[in-house]
């Protein structure tokens, strides 16, 4: 797992959603969304990257 990012799984995969629906991917590596921001949920579309940081990273001072 990548903190704040997707869960990478070796494919192919079959995912059962909360409502019982099943989605599949035949790719050799699949990124599953862990933040629920993806429009392609349960697959990651990199929406987690658009998050606005509210505090500066460690060691930096606010501008």
mmCIF file with all atom_site columns, C-alpha atoms in Angstrom:
data_model
loop_
_atom_site.group_PDB
_atom_site.id
_atom_site.type_symbol
_atom_site.label_atom_id
_atom_site.label_alt_id
_atom_site.label_comp_id
_atom_site.label_asym_id
_atom_site.label_entity_id
_atom_site.label_seq_id
_atom_site.pdbx_PDB_ins_code
_atom_site.Cartn_x
_atom_site.Cartn_y
_atom_site.Cartn_z
_atom_site.occupancy
_atom_site.B_iso_or_equiv
_atom_site.pdbx_formal_charge
_atom_site.auth_seq_id
_atom_site.auth_comp_id
_atom_site.auth_asym_id
_atom_site.auth_atom_id
_atom_site.pdbx_PDB_model_num
ATOM 1  C CA . UNK A 1 1  ? 0.000   0.000   0.000   1.00 0.00 ? 1  UNK A CA 1
ATOM 2  C CA . UNK A 1 2  ? 1.037   3.568   -0.649  1.00 0.00 ? 2  UNK A CA 1
ATOM 3  C CA . UNK A 1 3  ? -0.048  5.988   2.121   1.00 0.00 ? 3  UNK A CA 1
ATOM 4  C CA . UNK A 1 4  ? -2.735  8.257   0.656   1.00 0.00 ? 4  UNK A CA 1
ATOM 5  C CA . UNK A 1 5  ? -2.646  6.353   -2.624  1.00 0.00 ? 5  UNK A CA 1
ATOM 6  C CA . UNK A 1 6  ? -3.954  3.194   -4.266  1.00 0.00 ? 6  UNK A CA 1
ATOM 7  C CA . UNK A 1 7  ? -3.581  -0.462  -3.344  1.00 0.00 ? 7  UNK A CA 1
ATOM 8  C CA . UNK A 1 8  ? -1.593  -2.221  -6.081  1.00 0.00 ? 8  UNK A CA 1
ATOM 9  C CA . UNK A 1 9  ? -2.701  -5.798  -6.782  1.00 0.00 ? 9  UNK A CA 1
ATOM 10 C CA . UNK A 1 10 ? -1.340  -8.299  -9.285  1.00 0.00 ? 10 UNK A CA 1
ATOM 11 C CA . UNK A 1 11 ? -4.103  -9.031  -11.794 1.00 0.00 ? 11 UNK A CA 1
ATOM 12 C CA . UNK A 1 12 ? -6.294  -10.182 -13.219 1.00 0.00 ? 12 UNK A CA 1
ATOM 13 C CA . UNK A 1 13 ? -8.735  -9.344  -10.408 1.00 0.00 ? 13 UNK A CA 1
ATOM 14 C CA . UNK A 1 14 ? -12.415 -9.630  -9.658  1.00 0.00 ? 14 UNK A CA 1
ATOM 15 C CA . UNK A 1 15 ? -13.798 -7.196  -7.055  1.00 0.00 ? 15 UNK A CA 1
ATOM 16 C CA . UNK A 1 16 ? -17.162 -7.609  -5.330  1.00 0.00 ? 16 UNK A CA 1
ATOM 17 C CA . UNK A 1 17 ? -18.626 -4.216  -4.368  1.00 0.00 ? 17 UNK A CA 1
ATOM 18 C CA . UNK A 1 18 ? -20.771 -3.383  -1.311  1.00 0.00 ? 18 UNK A CA 1
ATOM 19 C CA . UNK A 1 19 ? -23.961 -3.694  -3.386  1.00 0.00 ? 19 UNK A CA 1
ATOM 20 C CA . UNK A 1 20 ? -22.984 -7.189  -4.600  1.00 0.00 ? 20 UNK A CA 1
ATOM 21 C CA . UNK A 1 21 ? -21.996 -6.057  -8.112  1.00 0.00 ? 21 UNK A CA 1
ATOM 22 C CA . UNK A 1 22 ? -18.808 -7.575  -9.511  1.00 0.00 ? 22 UNK A CA 1
ATOM 23 C CA . UNK A 1 23 ? -16.194 -5.716  -11.568 1.00 0.00 ? 23 UNK A CA 1
ATOM 24 C CA . UNK A 1 24 ? -13.173 -7.292  -13.233 1.00 0.00 ? 24 UNK A CA 1
ATOM 25 C CA . UNK A 1 25 ? -9.866  -6.209  -14.716 1.00 0.00 ? 25 UNK A CA 1
ATOM 26 C CA . UNK A 1 26 ? -7.598  -8.343  -16.894 1.00 0.00 ? 26 UNK A CA 1
ATOM 27 C CA . UNK A 1 27 ? -4.556  -6.075  -16.431 1.00 0.00 ? 27 UNK A CA 1
ATOM 28 C CA . UNK A 1 28 ? -1.374  -7.577  -14.991 1.00 0.00 ? 28 UNK A CA 1
ATOM 29 C CA . UNK A 1 29 ? -1.247  -4.852  -12.290 1.00 0.00 ? 29 UNK A CA 1
ATOM 30 C CA . UNK A 1 30 ? -4.383  -3.179  -10.937 1.00 0.00 ? 30 UNK A CA 1
ATOM 31 C CA . UNK A 1 31 ? -4.578  -0.039  -8.768  1.00 0.00 ? 31 UNK A CA 1
ATOM 32 C CA . UNK A 1 32 ? -7.552  -0.191  -6.406  1.00 0.00 ? 32 UNK A CA 1
ATOM 33 C CA . UNK A 1 33 ? -8.794  3.086   -4.946  1.00 0.00 ? 33 UNK A CA 1
ATOM 34 C CA . UNK A 1 34 ? -8.300  3.455   -1.193  1.00 0.00 ? 34 UNK A CA 1
ATOM 35 C CA . UNK A 1 35 ? -9.497  7.059   -0.850  1.00 0.00 ? 35 UNK A CA 1
ATOM 36 C CA . UNK A 1 36 ? -12.931 6.716   -2.558  1.00 0.00 ? 36 UNK A CA 1
ATOM 37 C CA . UNK A 1 37 ? -12.314 9.883   -4.635  1.00 0.00 ? 37 UNK A CA 1
ATOM 38 C CA . UNK A 1 38 ? -12.015 7.953   -7.908  1.00 0.00 ? 38 UNK A CA 1
ATOM 39 C CA . UNK A 1 39 ? -14.705 8.376   -10.547 1.00 0.00 ? 39 UNK A CA 1
ATOM 40 C CA . UNK A 1 40 ? -13.710 4.883   -11.716 1.00 0.00 ? 40 UNK A CA 1
ATOM 41 C CA . UNK A 1 41 ? -14.173 3.358   -8.233  1.00 0.00 ? 41 UNK A CA 1
ATOM 42 C CA . UNK A 1 42 ? -13.110 0.692   -7.237  1.00 0.00 ? 42 UNK A CA 1
ATOM 43 C CA . UNK A 1 43 ? -10.230 1.349   -9.642  1.00 0.00 ? 43 UNK A CA 1
ATOM 44 C CA . UNK A 1 44 ? -7.855  4.266   -9.045  1.00 0.00 ? 44 UNK A CA 1
ATOM 45 C CA . UNK A 1 45 ? -7.936  7.230   -11.476 1.00 0.00 ? 45 UNK A CA 1
ATOM 46 C CA . UNK A 1 46 ? -5.313  9.244   -9.499  1.00 0.00 ? 46 UNK A CA 1
ATOM 47 C CA . UNK A 1 47 ? -7.950  11.535  -7.938  1.00 0.00 ? 47 UNK A CA 1
ATOM 48 C CA . UNK A 1 48 ? -6.012  11.277  -4.656  1.00 0.00 ? 48 UNK A CA 1
ATOM 49 C CA . UNK A 1 49 ? -3.316  13.478  -6.243  1.00 0.00 ? 49 UNK A CA 1
ATOM 50 C CA . UNK A 1 50 ? -5.687  16.469  -6.521  1.00 0.00 ? 50 UNK A CA 1
ATOM 51 C CA . UNK A 1 51 ? -6.010  16.756  -2.743  1.00 0.00 ? 51 UNK A CA 1
ATOM 52 C CA . UNK A 1 52 ? -5.125  20.223  -1.445  1.00 0.00 ? 52 UNK A CA 1
ATOM 53 C CA . UNK A 1 53 ? -2.598  20.119  1.369   1.00 0.00 ? 53 UNK A CA 1
ATOM 54 C CA . UNK A 1 54 ? -3.853  21.905  4.494   1.00 0.00 ? 54 UNK A CA 1
ATOM 55 C CA . UNK A 1 55 ? -0.553  21.853  6.402   1.00 0.00 ? 55 UNK A CA 1
ATOM 56 C CA . UNK A 1 56 ? 2.996   22.249  5.079   1.00 0.00 ? 56 UNK A CA 1
ATOM 57 C CA . UNK A 1 57 ? 5.218   19.155  4.806   1.00 0.00 ? 57 UNK A CA 1
ATOM 58 C CA . UNK A 1 58 ? 7.571   18.486  7.736   1.00 0.00 ? 58 UNK A CA 1
ATOM 59 C CA . UNK A 1 59 ? 10.450  20.952  7.888   1.00 0.00 ? 59 UNK A CA 1
ATOM 60 C CA . UNK A 1 60 ? 8.801   23.663  5.776   1.00 0.00 ? 60 UNK A CA 1
ATOM 61 C CA . UNK A 1 61 ? 7.348   26.934  6.989   1.00 0.00 ? 61 UNK A CA 1
ATOM 62 C CA . UNK A 1 62 ? 4.040   28.251  5.691   1.00 0.00 ? 62 UNK A CA 1
ATOM 63 C CA . UNK A 1 63 ? 4.282   30.992  3.044   1.00 0.00 ? 63 UNK A CA 1
#
